[in-house]
Amino acid sequence: MKNAVLITIGDEILSGNTVDTNSNFIAGELKNIGIKVIQIVTISDEIETIKNTLKSAFETGDLIITTGGLGPTRDDKTKKALAEFFNDEIALDEATFNHLKNYMEKRGRLEILERNREQAFVPTKSTVFQNHFGTAPCMMMEQDGKLCFSLPGVPYEVKPLIKNQIIPYLQEKFSLNYITSRIVSVVGIPESILADMIENWELALPENLALSYLPVGTRVKLRLTATGENESFLNQQLEQEIQKLLPLIKDNVIATSEDKIEKILGEVLNEKKMTISTAESCTGGELAKLITSNSGSSQYFLGGIVTYATEKKIDILKVSKETVDEFTVVSEQVAQEMAKGCQELFETNVSLSTTGVAGPDKGEDGKEVGTVFYTIRVNDKEQTLKLFMPHLDRIDFMNFVSQKVIQDLVNILIND
Amino acid sequence: MKNAVLITIGDEILSGNTVDTNSNFIAGELKNIGIKVIQIVTISDEIETIKNTLKSAFETGDLIITTGGLGPTRDDKTKKALAEFFNDEIALDEATFNHLKNYMEKRGRLEILERNREQAFVPTKSTVFQNHFGTAPCMMMEQDGKLCFSLPGVPYEVKPLIKNQIIPYLQEKFSLNYITSRIVSVVGIPESILADMIENWELALPENLALSYLPVGTRVKLRLTATGENESFLNQQLEQEIQKLLPLIKDNVIATSEDKIEKILGEVLNEKKMTISTAESCTGGELAKLITSNSGSSQYFLGGIVTYATEKKIDILKVSKETVDEFTVVSEQVAQEMAKGCQELFETNVSLSTTGVAGPDKGEDGKEVGTVFYTIRVNDKEQTLKLFMPHLDRIDFMNFVSQKVIQDLVNILIND
């Protein structure tokens, strides 16, 4: 199997200013064609550091992909480091310059071409992959059968370069082993109990299969990965092992192929021909966003409302003022009335509601930070649950609660 | 200045299944106390790999922080690698076991204590920092004045360990240089033109100041970082340099201290005592979520609605059916009527609307993927803008549009 090392160049990552999402994307794409990422390194934009990191990357990897450090401004030193590392020189590449000129012409930005002209200078031994969504080209260097790609750092430039150009190139260049995996989503069992339950099965797995535990909130994703030469044989192997696994944890499995909870929800709702709507308070739109981040969600998601102000819960969702006065706005009763009002407003089979305190400050009614009530309403049945997650910060809280609500809904729909 | 190396242990990151957000958080916290992260490495859960990575980390860093590889299941080998690296042995730590027992008792999970018992085994030379939000303890090893902390990988366990225990410990242990920075947010100027405009200023910066360009969508964040012994002197230096910078790019600056657009928006709205609401289609709740992710947003955000289905735009937001028929649902006119209806529904000063095609499939009316119209309505004035971002995938699109809408709103409010 081919091994890859990803190098992220950029002080904005090291300083905690930006999350490195490129590596995640690239690793996922490489995995799909059977290339294993064995290391991801983030370093600063210094010529010596870049050269040293390239050196050790070439010792362990067959493929090196760098991102970042290729912008038009002065804090970028990657190209110089590349040329020095490969004993090469930098020169203007005509094709790249023409591409750049066209690119800027289309955007009516020819006046700044001079500044960007430097971006058409590349190491003379490099093969250029033109960037259709930015001004920095992608350069490939080859050494002893190993490849090194240098990409810019902007995620929406990286994605098409990887997907449309580099992945097809690698597929042709290397003859690769297949890696394929399946994910089984388990709810309601802590990781350590689950491990006990399936221990014998895990120990008996064929050698080319590997199991990982990926906890996501209160869900555990079991990923079973198979490596080998024949893709359909691997898929058969995976299916067989999953069929052995399922009886061991039956009722707690909510999905055996899809990975993301919003996709699992989409499949279940489509299968049942049901529609859904949301009424949110403390999750602030995250629940609707999570549902709609699944493509095709317009099939079942009719709409959602965020009633942050209490009077909007009363005006729009018809929560009764008496209920608020008696039980406070963060209560089981308000969650129930929100879900009911939401179902009526959007005319859907399913409605979800959340009301709670995301923090960092306490709610107006004195409820503790991290408290949330949520109602899951399916036709005329409903369940209201409470969570208390005081250790989560505001954004993690919004996300955790949204994931949990959808997870519980899926569980209800499946076991219905 | 002290240097840190962060090591993330986990196949789930290398396989592209999980984004490493811990490193981002830790790097940001360390920066605040003047510790510079010089490298972030992600490696797999193999004893030899962990030992080799620790070795090279100790060569360059004064502080090493590992995350991951400490769960109760069999794919974790970190502790063994630690003990071998430090020529130590693993033994049951009574204090840690008692802490674990209490932790599980509180959660009514004593029956699985045996499985988790292994987690109270730590290298005998280690100092333990107890984990109050999970079952894996944090261990610290010391060697030649350098420190190595090993943490579990779950983000909501990592955050309190870092913030409440490790940061205060490091502050006391090391006598540190201060690092402080300011961020100036610039809109409406491409990075390369901006670089030209401020080149002379940048070249004249004092040696202990460094400038970085951080592009976020169509905004460029200029980060100016100062390093030195006296914090108030550094802040003075930064303020002086920013005062020299501002006249060079005046009208395009939307903020000179806050970093995140949703925080900038919060400051501006509070200052103007204005309220806001949102009506979303293609952004699916992301816009509301972005606004509410700022703590204190309940001061100005009254509510939002996601009208995914066209008939909900008509029913709830009072978009006229004729407008939809004549111009299609993804149009300037529908965006305008959505914003108007939203302002009336939530009774706010400002309302924002989005209607577009997030993809990957075309809209029902045949509009291209990546098209969006958005209206910014402030009292009785409104502006409607169009964006076309066909190169973004669904989730990036939802995020980019939401960022852009808020950025434009801030720009309008500031220059009003």
PDB file of N, CA and C in Angstrom, chain B residues 330 356-359 361-363 365-372 388 390 397:
ATOM      1  N   VAL B 330     -35.769  31.511  -6.644  1.00  0.00           N
ATOM      2  CA  VAL B 330     -34.400  32.018  -6.458  1.00  0.00           C
ATOM      3  C   VAL B 330     -34.257  33.291  -7.274  1.00  0.00           C
ATOM      4  N   GLY B 356     -31.390  30.614  -2.620  1.00  0.00           N
ATOM      5  CA  GLY B 356     -30.406  30.191  -3.616  1.00  0.00           C
ATOM      6  C   GLY B 356     -30.388  28.688  -3.777  1.00  0.00           C
ATOM      7  N   VAL B 357     -29.333  28.199  -4.432  1.00  0.00           N
ATOM      8  CA  VAL B 357     -29.208  26.774  -4.711  1.00  0.00           C
ATOM      9  C   VAL B 357     -27.883  26.278  -4.154  1.00  0.00           C
ATOM     10  N   ALA B 358     -27.963  25.525  -3.048  1.00  0.00           N
ATOM     11  CA  ALA B 358     -26.732  25.062  -2.403  1.00  0.00           C
ATOM     12  C   ALA B 358     -26.127  23.844  -3.105  1.00  0.00           C
ATOM     13  N   GLY B 359     -26.934  23.186  -3.924  1.00  0.00           N
ATOM     14  CA  GLY B 359     -26.427  22.033  -4.655  1.00  0.00           C
ATOM     15  C   GLY B 359     -26.427  20.771  -3.806  1.00  0.00           C
ATOM     16  N   ASP B 361     -27.546  19.388  -6.533  1.00  0.00           N
ATOM     17  CA  ASP B 361     -28.469  19.382  -7.671  1.00  0.00           C
ATOM     18  C   ASP B 361     -29.011  20.779  -7.941  1.00  0.00           C
ATOM     19  N   LYS B 362     -29.362  21.041  -9.186  1.00  0.00           N
ATOM     20  CA  LYS B 362     -29.957  22.315  -9.575  1.00  0.00           C
ATOM     21  C   LYS B 362     -31.251  22.594  -8.816  1.00  0.00           C
ATOM     22  N   GLY B 363     -31.605  23.858  -8.712  1.00  0.00           N
ATOM     23  CA  GLY B 363     -32.889  24.209  -8.112  1.00  0.00           C
ATOM     24  C   GLY B 363     -34.041  23.761  -8.989  1.00  0.00           C
ATOM     25  N   ASP B 365     -36.300  25.433 -10.194  1.00  0.00           N
ATOM     26  CA  ASP B 365     -36.570  26.370 -11.285  1.00  0.00           C
ATOM     27  C   ASP B 365     -35.413  26.440 -12.271  1.00  0.00           C
ATOM     28  N   GLY B 366     -34.451  25.530 -12.133  1.00  0.00           N
ATOM     29  CA  GLY B 366     -33.378  25.456 -13.103  1.00  0.00           C
ATOM     30  C   GLY B 366     -32.214  26.404 -12.846  1.00  0.00           C
ATOM     31  N   LYS B 367     -32.267  27.141 -11.742  1.00  0.00           N
ATOM     32  CA  LYS B 367     -31.156  28.041 -11.413  1.00  0.00           C
ATOM     33  C   LYS B 367     -29.888  27.218 -11.119  1.00  0.00           C
ATOM     34  N   GLU B 368     -28.749  27.790 -11.526  1.00  0.00           N
ATOM     35  CA  GLU B 368     -27.479  27.082 -11.378  1.00  0.00           C
ATOM     36  C   GLU B 368     -27.090  26.895  -9.906  1.00  0.00           C
ATOM     37  N   VAL B 369     -26.457  25.760  -9.614  1.00  0.00           N
ATOM     38  CA  VAL B 369     -25.886  25.529  -8.287  1.00  0.00           C
ATOM     39  C   VAL B 369     -24.875  26.627  -7.966  1.00  0.00           C
ATOM     40  N   GLY B 370     -24.971  27.156  -6.753  1.00  0.00           N
ATOM     41  CA  GLY B 370     -24.028  28.199  -6.349  1.00  0.00           C
ATOM     42  C   GLY B 370     -24.578  29.601  -6.476  1.00  0.00           C
ATOM     43  N   THR B 371     -25.798  29.710  -6.992  1.00  0.00           N
ATOM     44  CA  THR B 371     -26.441  31.022  -7.110  1.00  0.00           C
ATOM     45  C   THR B 371     -27.144  31.368  -5.799  1.00  0.00           C
ATOM     46  N   VAL B 372     -26.987  32.606  -5.348  1.00  0.00           N
ATOM     47  CA  VAL B 372     -27.763  33.024  -4.177  1.00  0.00           C
ATOM     48  C   VAL B 372     -28.072  34.517  -4.273  1.00  0.00           C
ATOM     49  N   PHE B 388     -22.412  34.213  -6.920  1.00  0.00           N
ATOM     50  CA  PHE B 388     -22.397  32.972  -7.700  1.00  0.00           C
ATOM     51  C   PHE B 388     -21.116  32.231  -7.319  1.00  0.00           C
ATOM     52  N   PRO B 390     -20.091  28.631  -7.698  1.00  0.00           N
ATOM     53  CA  PRO B 390     -20.347  27.250  -8.121  1.00  0.00           C
ATOM     54  C   PRO B 390     -19.278  26.265  -7.645  1.00  0.00           C
ATOM     55  N   PHE B 397     -20.677  26.289   0.984  1.00  0.00           N
ATOM     56  CA  PHE B 397     -21.547  27.317   0.397  1.00  0.00           C
ATOM     57  C   PHE B 397     -22.419  27.959   1.475  1.00  0.00           C
TER      58      PHE B 397
END
